[in-house]
Short mmCIF file of C-alpha atoms in Angstrom, two decimals:
data_model
loop_
_atom_site.label_atom_id
_atom_site.label_comp_id
_atom_site.label_asym_id
_atom_site.label_seq_id
_atom_site.Cartn_x
_atom_site.Cartn_y
_atom_site.Cartn_z
CA MET A 3 0.41 36.88 60.54
CA ALA A 4 1.28 34.99 57.41
CA THR A 5 3.39 37.17 55.14
CA ALA A 6 2.41 37.63 51.44
CA THR A 7 5.66 35.64 49.98
CA LYS A 8 7.23 32.84 51.81
CA VAL A 9 10.61 30.80 50.25
CA ILE A 10 9.17 27.34 50.41
CA LEU A 11 10.50 23.53 50.11
CA VAL A 12 8.59 20.94 48.07
CA THR A 13 9.87 17.45 48.43
CA GLY A 14 9.41 14.84 45.89
CA ALA A 15 8.27 17.69 43.15
CA SER A 16 9.36 15.99 39.98
CA SER A 17 5.60 14.39 39.59
CA GLY A 18 2.10 14.03 41.01
CA PHE A 19 1.07 16.13 43.84
CA GLY A 20 4.83 17.70 44.40
CA ARG A 21 4.88 18.98 41.08
CA LEU A 22 1.45 20.29 40.89
CA THR A 23 2.10 22.11 44.29
CA ALA A 24 5.46 23.47 43.39
CA ARG A 25 3.93 25.01 40.24
CA THR A 26 0.47 26.19 42.04
CA LEU A 27 2.46 27.80 44.91
CA ALA A 28 4.84 29.82 42.65
CA ARG A 29 1.63 30.99 40.63
CA HIS A 30 0.37 32.35 44.23
CA GLY A 31 3.62 34.68 44.27
CA HIS A 32 5.71 32.55 46.42
CA VAL A 33 9.48 31.74 46.01
CA VAL A 34 9.37 27.97 45.34
CA ILE A 35 12.22 25.65 45.40
CA ALA A 36 11.29 22.01 43.91
CA GLY A 37 13.08 19.27 45.98
CA MET A 38 13.87 16.02 43.60
CA ARG A 39 16.40 13.51 42.96
CA ALA A 40 18.81 12.98 39.95
CA THR A 41 18.20 16.76 38.60
CA ARG A 42 21.11 16.02 35.99
CA ASP A 43 19.97 12.75 34.73
CA ARG A 44 16.59 10.85 35.19
CA ASN A 45 14.80 14.29 36.34
CA ALA A 46 16.81 16.75 33.83
CA GLY A 47 13.63 16.46 31.34
CA ALA A 48 11.31 17.84 35.01
CA VAL A 49 14.07 20.67 35.67
CA ARG A 50 13.89 22.24 32.42
CA GLU A 51 10.00 21.65 31.91
CA LEU A 52 9.87 23.84 35.57
CA GLU A 53 12.63 26.10 34.17
CA GLU A 54 10.74 26.58 30.78
CA LEU A 55 7.56 27.40 32.66
CA ALA A 56 9.28 30.28 35.47
CA ALA A 57 10.74 31.82 32.52
CA ALA A 58 7.28 32.05 30.71
CA GLU A 59 5.14 33.06 33.43
CA SER A 60 7.90 35.28 35.42
CA LEU A 61 7.47 32.51 38.06
CA SER A 62 10.01 32.48 40.91
CA LEU A 63 10.42 28.62 40.73
CA SER A 64 13.87 26.29 40.77
CA ALA A 65 14.95 23.50 41.53
CA VAL A 66 17.23 21.50 43.92
CA ASP A 67 18.97 18.23 43.76
CA LEU A 68 17.27 16.26 47.06
CA ASP A 69 17.45 12.85 47.69
CA VAL A 70 15.26 12.33 51.15
CA GLN A 71 17.03 9.04 51.66
CA SER A 72 20.40 11.10 51.96
CA PRO A 73 21.40 12.98 54.97
CA SER A 74 23.81 14.52 52.93
CA SER A 75 21.60 15.60 50.10
CA ALA A 76 19.14 16.86 52.50
CA ASP A 77 21.64 18.83 54.13
CA ALA A 78 22.96 20.16 50.92
CA ALA A 79 19.70 21.00 49.65
CA ILE A 80 18.82 22.96 52.67
CA ALA A 81 22.20 24.88 52.58
CA GLU A 82 21.83 25.72 48.96
CA ILE A 83 18.31 27.00 49.57
CA ALA A 84 19.40 29.58 52.59
CA ALA A 85 22.71 30.73 50.40
CA ARG A 86 20.07 31.60 47.72
CA HIS A 87 17.34 33.06 49.73
CA ASP A 88 18.64 33.80 53.36
CA ARG A 89 15.69 32.11 54.90
CA LEU A 90 13.14 29.06 54.32
CA ASP A 91 9.58 29.61 55.80
CA VAL A 92 7.66 26.70 54.40
CA VAL A 93 8.83 22.64 53.84
CA VAL A 94 5.98 20.33 52.36
CA HIS A 95 6.74 17.04 52.93
CA ASN A 96 5.52 15.43 50.20
CA ALA A 97 7.96 13.04 48.90
CA GLY A 98 6.91 9.12 48.97
CA HIS A 99 6.75 5.78 47.20
CA MET A 100 3.96 3.21 47.18
CA VAL A 101 4.05 -0.27 46.73
CA LEU A 102 1.15 -2.65 45.67
CA GLY A 103 1.15 -6.61 46.66
CA PRO A 104 0.47 -9.21 49.34
CA THR A 105 1.97 -7.80 52.50
CA GLU A 106 3.52 -11.56 53.03
CA ALA A 107 5.32 -11.14 49.93
CA PHE A 108 7.29 -8.26 50.79
CA THR A 109 10.84 -8.69 52.62
CA PRO A 110 11.54 -6.98 55.69
CA GLU A 111 13.94 -4.78 53.81
CA GLN A 112 11.36 -3.69 51.43
CA LEU A 113 9.13 -2.49 54.37
CA ALA A 114 11.88 -0.85 55.51
CA ALA A 115 12.51 0.86 52.64
CA VAL A 116 9.29 2.33 51.95
CA TYR A 117 9.39 3.46 55.87
CA ASP A 118 12.54 5.01 54.51
CA VAL A 119 11.16 7.13 52.01
CA ASN A 120 7.87 8.12 53.62
CA VAL A 121 9.02 8.20 57.21
CA LEU A 122 12.51 8.98 57.59
CA GLY A 123 12.77 11.19 54.65
CA THR A 124 10.95 13.73 56.46
CA GLN A 125 13.33 13.20 59.36
CA ARG A 126 16.48 14.04 57.14
CA VAL A 127 14.88 17.04 55.83
CA ASN A 128 13.44 18.32 59.12
CA ARG A 129 17.23 17.89 60.74
CA ALA A 130 18.33 20.11 58.09
CA ALA A 131 15.57 22.86 58.00
CA LEU A 132 14.25 23.07 61.33
CA PRO A 133 17.48 24.85 62.64
CA ILE A 134 16.84 27.65 60.42
CA LEU A 135 12.81 28.00 61.14
CA ARG A 136 13.83 27.89 64.99
CA ARG A 137 16.17 30.53 64.70
CA GLN A 138 13.72 32.60 62.60
CA GLY A 139 10.65 32.00 65.09
CA SER A 140 8.80 31.08 62.32
CA GLY A 141 7.90 28.55 59.80
CA LEU A 142 5.30 25.83 58.85
CA LEU A 143 5.57 22.27 58.29
CA VAL A 144 2.92 20.70 55.85
CA TRP A 145 2.95 16.89 55.55
CA VAL A 146 0.87 15.40 52.84
CA GLY A 147 -0.91 12.52 54.28
CA SER A 148 -2.98 9.68 53.23
CA SER A 149 -6.79 9.47 54.08
CA SER A 150 -6.25 5.49 54.52
CA THR A 151 -4.35 6.84 58.09
CA ARG A 152 -7.95 7.69 59.44
CA GLY A 153 -9.93 5.41 57.09
CA GLY A 154 -10.31 2.49 55.67
CA HIS A 155 -7.17 0.02 54.86
CA PRO A 156 -7.71 -2.05 51.80
CA PRO A 157 -5.62 -4.82 51.47
CA PHE A 158 -2.52 -5.52 49.07
CA LEU A 159 -0.93 -1.64 49.91
CA ALA A 160 0.06 -2.21 53.73
CA PRO A 161 3.37 -1.11 53.68
CA TYR A 162 2.66 2.47 52.13
CA PHE A 163 -0.58 2.89 54.45
CA ALA A 164 1.56 1.67 57.75
CA ALA A 165 4.13 4.41 56.30
CA LYS A 166 1.73 6.74 56.27
CA ALA A 167 0.11 6.27 59.07
CA ALA A 168 3.76 6.51 61.17
CA MET A 169 4.33 9.94 59.46
CA ASP A 170 0.95 11.32 60.65
CA ALA A 171 2.09 10.37 63.92
CA LEU A 172 5.06 11.54 63.60
CA ALA A 173 3.58 15.21 62.28
CA GLU A 174 1.43 15.38 65.49
CA SER A 175 4.14 14.96 67.97
CA TYR A 176 6.51 17.35 66.07
CA ALA A 177 3.53 19.56 66.00
CA ALA A 178 3.65 20.01 69.73
CA GLU A 179 7.28 20.60 70.02
CA LEU A 180 7.29 23.00 67.49
CA ILE A 181 4.53 25.45 68.66
CA ARG A 182 6.60 27.09 71.06
CA PHE A 183 9.36 27.65 68.33
CA GLY A 184 6.49 29.75 66.38
CA ILE A 185 6.52 26.71 63.83
CA GLY A 186 3.06 25.58 62.87
CA THR A 187 1.69 22.32 61.52
CA THR A 188 -0.85 21.58 58.94
CA ILE A 189 -1.36 17.71 57.69
CA VAL A 190 -3.09 17.88 54.32
CA VAL A 191 -4.93 14.71 53.86
CA PRO A 192 -5.52 13.49 50.10
CA GLY A 193 -8.11 10.89 49.04
CA ALA A 194 -7.16 8.04 46.43
CA PHE A 195 -6.70 10.05 43.60
CA THR A 196 -5.71 7.38 41.05
CA SER A 197 -5.18 9.97 38.27
CA GLY A 198 -3.11 12.50 37.87
CA THR A 199 -0.45 10.96 39.74
CA ASN A 200 2.11 8.09 39.52
CA HIS A 201 1.26 6.07 42.47
CA PHE A 202 -0.22 3.28 41.04
CA ALA A 203 1.99 3.76 37.91
CA HIS A 204 5.63 3.74 39.36
CA ALA A 205 4.25 1.46 42.95
CA GLY A 206 6.84 -1.20 43.86
CA ARG A 207 6.18 -5.13 43.62
CA PRO A 208 7.12 -7.93 46.39
CA ASP A 209 10.38 -9.26 45.77
CA ASP A 210 9.03 -12.56 46.92
CA GLU A 211 7.35 -13.87 43.90
CA ALA A 212 6.36 -17.36 44.63
CA THR A 213 4.59 -16.19 47.62
CA ALA A 214 2.99 -13.33 45.62
CA ALA A 215 1.84 -15.64 43.46
CA ALA A 216 0.42 -17.91 45.99
CA TYR A 217 -2.45 -15.46 46.78
CA ASP A 218 -3.70 -15.53 43.67
CA THR A 219 -5.96 -18.63 44.03
CA HIS A 220 -8.16 -16.79 46.39
CA TYR A 221 -7.37 -12.99 45.58
CA GLY A 222 -5.97 -12.64 42.23
CA GLU A 223 -8.72 -10.91 40.95
CA ILE A 224 -9.18 -8.53 43.97
CA ARG A 225 -5.49 -7.94 43.55
CA ALA A 226 -5.25 -7.24 40.28
CA SER A 227 -8.27 -4.73 39.98
CA ILE A 228 -7.58 -2.91 43.89
CA ASP A 229 -6.26 0.30 42.01
CA GLN A 230 -9.40 0.24 39.86
CA ARG A 231 -11.70 -0.25 42.63
CA LEU A 232 -10.33 2.96 44.49
CA ALA A 233 -10.58 4.92 41.34
CA ASP A 234 -14.19 3.95 41.20
CA LEU A 235 -14.93 5.73 44.25
CA VAL A 236 -13.66 9.07 42.99
CA PRO A 237 -16.06 11.09 41.21
CA PRO A 238 -15.19 11.86 37.39
CA ASP A 239 -14.83 15.33 37.69
CA ALA A 240 -12.29 14.89 40.87
CA ASP A 241 -9.38 16.97 40.06
CA VAL A 242 -5.97 16.09 41.50
CA GLN A 243 -5.57 19.98 41.12
CA SER A 244 -7.39 20.12 44.01
CA VAL A 245 -4.94 18.75 46.75
CA ALA A 246 -2.14 21.52 45.39
CA ASP A 247 -4.81 24.22 45.64
CA GLU A 248 -5.60 23.39 49.33
CA ILE A 249 -1.82 23.49 49.87
CA ALA A 250 -1.63 26.99 48.52
CA ARG A 251 -4.70 28.00 50.73
CA VAL A 252 -3.18 27.00 53.48
CA VAL A 253 0.01 28.39 53.28
CA GLY A 254 -1.69 31.50 52.49
CA LEU A 255 -3.76 31.72 55.65
CA PRO A 256 -2.58 33.49 58.75
CA ASP A 257 -1.29 31.24 61.09
CA ASP A 258 -4.07 32.06 63.64
CA ARG A 259 -6.43 30.72 61.07
CA ARG A 260 -4.66 27.60 59.50
CA PRO A 261 -5.87 24.07 60.02
CA PHE A 262 -4.19 21.55 62.06
CA ARG A 263 -5.60 18.86 59.52
CA THR A 264 -7.57 19.39 56.10
CA HIS A 265 -9.04 16.79 53.78
CA VAL A 266 -9.33 16.87 49.96
CA ASP A 267 -11.25 13.62 49.50
CA PRO A 268 -14.04 13.33 46.86
CA SER A 269 -14.54 9.82 47.55
CA ARG A 270 -15.72 10.84 50.73
CA ASP A 271 -14.20 7.61 52.32
CA GLY A 272 -15.21 8.57 56.14
CA SER A 273 -11.83 9.49 57.17
CA GLU A 274 -12.78 13.02 57.97
CA VAL A 275 -15.23 12.18 60.25
CA VAL A 276 -12.80 9.77 61.94
CA SER A 277 -10.13 12.52 62.10
CA VAL A 278 -12.55 14.85 63.67
CA VAL A 279 -12.89 12.18 66.57
CA ALA A 280 -9.48 11.25 66.95
CA ASP A 281 -8.28 14.93 67.05
CA ARG A 282 -10.92 15.82 69.74
CA ILE A 283 -9.20 12.69 71.29
CA ARG A 284 -5.70 14.21 71.06
CA VAL A 285 -6.70 17.71 72.47
CA GLU A 286 -8.83 15.80 75.53
CA PHE A 287 -5.32 13.94 76.07
CA TYR A 288 -2.97 16.66 75.91
CA ARG A 289 -5.41 18.41 78.68
CA ARG A 290 -5.29 15.46 80.91
CA LEU A 291 -1.33 15.79 80.74
CA GLY A 292 -1.53 19.38 81.72
CA ILE A 293 0.06 20.52 78.10
CA GLU A 294 -2.84 22.03 76.32
CA GLU A 295 -0.82 25.14 75.63
CA LEU A 296 0.89 22.88 73.10
CA LEU A 297 -2.06 22.71 70.96
CA PRO A 298 -2.94 25.54 67.98
CA SER A 299 -5.05 27.93 69.94
CA HIS A 300 -7.44 28.61 67.16
CA ALA A 301 -10.89 26.67 66.44
CA ALA A 302 -9.45 24.33 63.97
CA LEU A 303 -9.00 21.47 66.29
#
Protein backbone atom coordinates (compact mmCIF):
# COMPACT_ATOMS: atom_id res chain seq x y z
CA MET A 1 0.00 0.00 0.00
CA ALA A 2 1.09 3.57 -0.53
CA THR A 3 2.49 5.45 2.45
CA ALA A 4 1.19 8.89 3.37
CA THR A 5 4.47 10.75 2.94
CA LYS A 6 7.10 9.94 0.33
CA VAL A 7 10.56 11.27 -0.45
CA ILE A 8 10.39 12.32 -4.09
CA LEU A 9 12.93 13.53 -6.62
CA VAL A 10 11.62 15.53 -9.58
CA THR A 11 14.13 16.06 -12.38
CA GLY A 12 14.08 19.14 -14.58
CA ALA A 13 12.25 21.07 -11.88
CA SER A 14 13.44 24.62 -12.61
CA SER A 15 10.43 25.36 -14.84
CA GLY A 16 7.41 23.93 -16.65
CA PHE A 17 5.94 20.57 -15.67
CA GLY A 18 8.81 19.92 -13.27
CA ARG A 19 8.41 23.08 -11.23
CA LEU A 20 4.63 22.66 -11.03
CA THR A 21 4.98 19.01 -10.08
CA ALA A 22 7.51 19.68 -7.32
CA ARG A 23 5.28 22.35 -5.78
CA THR A 24 2.14 20.27 -6.09
CA LEU A 25 3.68 17.16 -4.54
CA ALA A 26 5.03 19.22 -1.64
CA ARG A 27 1.58 20.72 -1.09
CA HIS A 28 0.25 17.16 -0.89
CA GLY A 29 2.50 16.62 2.12
CA HIS A 30 5.44 14.85 0.49
CA VAL A 31 9.14 15.51 0.97
CA VAL A 32 10.16 16.86 -2.42
CA ILE A 33 13.59 17.48 -3.87
CA ALA A 34 13.59 19.58 -7.03
CA GLY A 35 16.47 18.55 -9.27
CA MET A 36 17.85 21.23 -11.57
CA ARG A 37 21.09 22.31 -13.18
CA ALA A 38 23.21 25.31 -12.25
CA THR A 39 21.61 25.99 -8.88
CA ARG A 40 24.27 28.58 -8.01
CA ASP A 41 24.07 30.64 -11.20
CA ARG A 42 21.52 30.29 -14.00
CA ASN A 43 18.86 28.68 -11.81
CA ALA A 44 19.72 30.48 -8.57
CA GLY A 45 16.50 32.48 -8.92
CA ALA A 46 14.44 29.31 -9.25
CA VAL A 47 16.06 27.96 -6.08
CA ARG A 48 15.25 31.16 -4.18
CA GLU A 49 11.62 31.02 -5.31
CA LEU A 50 11.39 27.43 -4.16
CA GLU A 51 12.92 28.23 -0.77
CA GLU A 52 10.60 31.20 -0.29
CA LEU A 53 7.56 29.07 -1.15
CA ALA A 54 8.68 26.34 1.22
CA ALA A 55 9.07 28.87 4.05
CA ALA A 56 5.79 30.67 3.32
CA GLU A 57 3.72 27.47 3.18
CA SER A 58 5.74 25.29 5.58
CA LEU A 59 6.50 22.80 2.84
CA SER A 60 9.19 20.14 2.77
CA LEU A 61 10.57 21.37 -0.53
CA SER A 62 14.23 21.82 -1.41
CA ALA A 63 16.55 21.84 -4.41
CA VAL A 64 19.47 19.68 -5.41
CA ASP A 65 21.96 20.37 -8.17
CA LEU A 66 21.30 17.73 -10.82
CA ASP A 67 22.45 17.69 -14.42
CA VAL A 68 20.96 14.57 -16.00
CA GLN A 69 23.67 14.70 -18.69
CA SER A 70 26.37 14.05 -16.09
CA PRO A 71 26.78 10.67 -14.35
CA SER A 72 28.80 12.27 -11.55
CA SER A 73 26.10 14.90 -11.02
CA ALA A 74 23.38 12.24 -10.86
CA ASP A 75 25.42 10.17 -8.42
CA ALA A 76 26.13 13.18 -6.22
CA ALA A 77 22.50 14.33 -6.22
CA ILE A 78 21.16 10.93 -5.20
CA ALA A 79 23.85 10.58 -2.54
CA GLU A 80 22.88 13.98 -1.13
CA ILE A 81 19.20 13.01 -1.04
CA ALA A 82 20.02 9.74 0.73
CA ALA A 83 22.15 11.60 3.26
CA ARG A 84 19.39 14.14 3.93
CA HIS A 85 16.45 11.73 4.14
CA ASP A 86 17.78 8.17 4.52
CA ARG A 87 15.53 6.96 1.72
CA LEU A 88 14.06 7.72 -1.68
CA ASP A 89 10.58 6.57 -2.66
CA VAL A 90 9.72 8.15 -6.02
CA VAL A 91 11.68 9.43 -9.00
CA VAL A 92 9.77 11.63 -11.45
CA HIS A 93 11.63 11.57 -14.77
CA ASN A 94 10.65 14.95 -16.15
CA ALA A 95 13.86 16.53 -17.48
CA GLY A 96 13.75 16.98 -21.24
CA HIS A 97 14.53 19.27 -24.14
CA MET A 98 12.60 20.08 -27.32
CA VAL A 99 13.95 21.08 -30.72
CA LEU A 100 12.05 22.59 -33.63
CA GLY A 101 12.92 22.58 -37.33
CA PRO A 102 13.36 20.41 -40.45
CA THR A 103 14.77 17.07 -39.41
CA GLU A 104 17.37 16.99 -42.19
CA ALA A 105 18.85 20.27 -40.95
CA PHE A 106 19.78 18.86 -37.54
CA THR A 107 23.24 17.35 -37.40
CA PRO A 108 23.57 13.80 -36.08
CA GLU A 109 25.31 15.30 -33.07
CA GLN A 110 22.24 17.43 -32.36
CA LEU A 111 19.96 14.40 -32.51
CA ALA A 112 22.31 12.59 -30.17
CA ALA A 113 22.18 15.55 -27.76
CA VAL A 114 18.35 15.46 -27.70
CA TYR A 115 18.48 11.72 -27.07
CA ASP A 116 21.09 12.30 -24.37
CA VAL A 117 18.82 14.61 -22.35
CA ASN A 118 15.51 12.82 -22.85
CA VAL A 119 16.63 9.20 -22.74
CA LEU A 120 20.16 8.77 -21.42
CA GLY A 121 19.37 11.30 -18.70
CA THR A 122 16.80 8.91 -17.24
CA GLN A 123 19.35 6.11 -17.35
CA ARG A 124 21.94 8.12 -15.43
CA VAL A 125 19.41 8.96 -12.73
CA ASN A 126 18.13 5.37 -12.60
CA ARG A 127 21.62 3.95 -12.18
CA ALA A 128 22.14 6.26 -9.23
CA ALA A 129 18.70 5.88 -7.64
CA LEU A 130 17.63 2.29 -8.27
CA PRO A 131 20.13 0.65 -5.89
CA ILE A 132 18.38 2.52 -3.06
CA LEU A 133 14.89 1.53 -4.23
CA ARG A 134 15.94 -2.08 -4.75
CA ARG A 135 17.41 -2.30 -1.25
CA GLN A 136 14.19 -0.87 0.17
CA GLY A 137 12.09 -3.33 -1.82
CA SER A 138 9.76 -0.52 -2.80
CA GLY A 139 9.51 2.60 -4.92
CA LEU A 140 7.98 4.19 -7.95
CA LEU A 141 9.29 5.56 -11.23
CA VAL A 142 7.07 8.16 -12.90
CA TRP A 143 8.03 8.87 -16.49
CA VAL A 144 6.69 12.10 -18.05
CA GLY A 145 6.13 11.13 -21.67
CA SER A 146 4.36 12.68 -24.64
CA SER A 147 1.13 12.00 -26.47
CA SER A 148 3.21 11.99 -29.66
CA THR A 149 4.56 8.59 -28.62
CA ARG A 150 1.20 6.94 -29.32
CA GLY A 151 -0.56 9.68 -31.28
CA GLY A 152 0.31 11.85 -34.27
CA HIS A 153 3.79 12.99 -35.19
CA PRO A 154 3.54 16.49 -36.65
CA PRO A 155 6.46 17.65 -38.79
CA PHE A 156 9.44 19.68 -37.59
CA LEU A 157 9.56 18.11 -34.14
CA ALA A 158 10.99 14.72 -35.10
CA PRO A 159 14.16 14.59 -32.93
CA TYR A 160 12.16 15.35 -29.80
CA PHE A 161 9.35 12.92 -30.60
CA ALA A 162 11.82 10.18 -31.51
CA ALA A 163 13.56 10.64 -28.17
CA LYS A 164 10.26 10.57 -26.28
CA ALA A 165 9.30 7.35 -28.06
CA ALA A 166 12.62 5.83 -27.00
CA MET A 167 12.04 6.91 -23.42
CA ASP A 168 8.58 5.31 -23.48
CA ALA A 169 10.03 2.01 -24.69
CA LEU A 170 12.72 2.17 -22.01
CA ALA A 171 10.07 2.77 -19.35
CA GLU A 172 8.06 -0.27 -20.48
CA SER A 173 11.05 -2.61 -20.25
CA TYR A 174 12.17 -1.17 -16.94
CA ALA A 175 8.68 -1.78 -15.55
CA ALA A 176 8.98 -5.52 -16.11
CA GLU A 177 12.55 -5.67 -14.82
CA LEU A 178 11.72 -3.84 -11.58
CA ILE A 179 8.35 -5.26 -10.56
CA ARG A 180 9.89 -8.17 -8.60
CA PHE A 181 11.82 -5.62 -6.53
CA GLY A 182 8.53 -4.00 -5.53
CA ILE A 183 9.21 -0.95 -7.72
CA GLY A 184 6.23 0.31 -9.70
CA THR A 185 6.00 2.27 -12.93
CA THR A 186 3.60 4.89 -14.24
CA ILE A 187 3.97 6.71 -17.55
CA VAL A 188 2.20 10.07 -17.47
CA VAL A 189 1.34 11.25 -20.97
CA PRO A 190 0.70 14.99 -21.35
CA GLY A 191 -0.85 16.36 -24.50
CA ALA A 192 0.48 19.31 -26.48
CA PHE A 193 0.35 21.95 -23.76
CA THR A 194 1.89 25.00 -25.42
CA SER A 195 1.36 27.49 -22.59
CA GLY A 196 2.50 27.20 -19.00
CA THR A 197 5.70 25.45 -20.10
CA ASN A 198 8.88 26.62 -21.80
CA HIS A 199 8.98 23.84 -24.38
CA PHE A 200 8.64 26.02 -27.44
CA ALA A 201 10.24 29.14 -25.98
CA HIS A 202 13.43 27.22 -25.20
CA ALA A 203 13.32 24.87 -28.20
CA GLY A 204 16.61 24.28 -29.99
CA ARG A 205 17.06 25.03 -33.68
CA PRO A 206 19.01 23.24 -36.43
CA ASP A 207 22.71 24.03 -36.78
CA ASP A 208 22.51 23.61 -40.56
CA GLU A 209 20.75 26.88 -41.32
CA ALA A 210 21.18 26.58 -45.09
CA THR A 211 19.35 23.26 -45.22
CA ALA A 212 16.66 24.60 -42.91
CA ALA A 213 16.14 27.58 -45.21
CA ALA A 214 15.74 25.25 -48.20
CA TYR A 215 12.48 24.02 -46.68
CA ASP A 216 10.94 27.48 -46.51
CA THR A 217 9.72 27.53 -50.12
CA HIS A 218 7.42 24.56 -49.61
CA TYR A 219 7.00 24.50 -45.84
CA GLY A 220 7.77 27.98 -44.56
CA GLU A 221 4.28 28.79 -43.30
CA ILE A 222 3.74 25.39 -41.70
CA ARG A 223 7.18 25.43 -40.13
CA ALA A 224 6.62 28.88 -38.66
CA SER A 225 3.17 28.09 -37.32
CA ILE A 226 3.43 24.50 -36.09
CA ASP A 227 3.53 25.60 -32.44
CA GLN A 228 0.41 27.72 -32.91
CA ARG A 229 -1.34 24.91 -34.78
CA LEU A 230 -0.68 22.65 -31.81
CA ALA A 231 -1.85 25.36 -29.43
CA ASP A 232 -5.09 25.69 -31.37
CA LEU A 233 -5.88 22.04 -30.60
CA VAL A 234 -5.90 22.77 -26.88
CA PRO A 235 -9.12 24.18 -25.39
CA PRO A 236 -8.71 27.69 -23.95
CA ASP A 237 -9.55 26.49 -20.45
CA ALA A 238 -6.86 23.78 -20.47
CA ASP A 239 -4.52 24.19 -17.52
CA VAL A 240 -0.99 22.79 -17.47
CA GLN A 241 -1.43 22.39 -13.71
CA SER A 242 -3.58 19.35 -14.51
CA VAL A 243 -0.41 17.43 -15.40
CA ALA A 244 1.11 18.10 -11.98
CA ASP A 245 -2.20 17.24 -10.33
CA GLU A 246 -2.31 13.89 -12.13
CA ILE A 247 1.24 13.06 -11.07
CA ALA A 248 0.33 13.87 -7.47
CA ARG A 249 -2.80 11.71 -7.74
CA VAL A 250 -0.82 8.77 -9.10
CA VAL A 251 1.86 9.05 -6.43
CA GLY A 252 -0.80 9.04 -3.72
CA LEU A 253 -2.56 5.91 -4.92
CA PRO A 254 -2.04 2.49 -3.34
CA ASP A 255 0.33 0.30 -5.34
CA ASP A 256 -2.47 -1.98 -6.53
CA ARG A 257 -4.54 0.93 -7.84
CA ARG A 258 -1.86 2.86 -9.68
CA PRO A 259 -2.22 3.02 -13.48
CA PHE A 260 0.59 1.88 -15.72
CA ARG A 261 -0.15 4.71 -18.17
CA THR A 262 -2.32 7.77 -17.72
CA HIS A 263 -3.12 10.56 -20.20
CA VAL A 264 -3.60 14.25 -19.54
CA ASP A 265 -4.61 15.46 -22.97
CA PRO A 266 -7.27 18.15 -23.29
CA SER A 267 -6.88 18.17 -27.08
CA ARG A 268 -8.12 14.55 -27.33
CA ASP A 269 -5.62 13.80 -30.09
CA GLY A 270 -6.45 10.07 -30.10
CA SER A 271 -3.27 8.91 -28.41
CA GLU A 272 -5.20 7.47 -25.47
CA VAL A 273 -7.13 5.12 -27.76
CA VAL A 274 -3.90 4.04 -29.44
CA SER A 275 -2.32 3.48 -26.02
CA VAL A 276 -5.11 1.16 -24.93
CA VAL A 277 -4.59 -0.99 -28.02
CA ALA A 278 -0.81 -0.94 -27.71
CA ASP A 279 -0.87 -1.86 -24.03
CA ARG A 280 -3.27 -4.73 -24.71
CA ILE A 281 -0.83 -5.99 -27.34
CA ARG A 282 1.93 -5.74 -24.74
CA VAL A 283 -0.10 -7.80 -22.28
CA GLU A 284 -0.80 -10.48 -24.86
CA PHE A 285 2.86 -10.55 -25.93
CA TYR A 286 3.98 -11.08 -22.33
CA ARG A 287 1.47 -13.88 -21.99
CA ARG A 288 2.82 -15.57 -25.11
CA LEU A 289 6.33 -15.25 -23.69
CA GLY A 290 5.12 -16.83 -20.44
CA ILE A 291 6.19 -13.84 -18.34
CA GLU A 292 2.81 -12.29 -17.61
CA GLU A 293 3.71 -12.19 -13.90
CA LEU A 294 5.99 -9.27 -14.77
CA LEU A 295 2.93 -7.17 -15.56
CA PRO A 296 1.03 -5.27 -12.85
CA SER A 297 -1.71 -7.53 -11.55
CA HIS A 298 -4.39 -4.87 -11.21
CA ALA A 299 -6.93 -3.85 -13.81
CA ALA A 300 -5.14 -0.61 -14.80
CA LEU A 301 -3.72 -2.36 -17.85
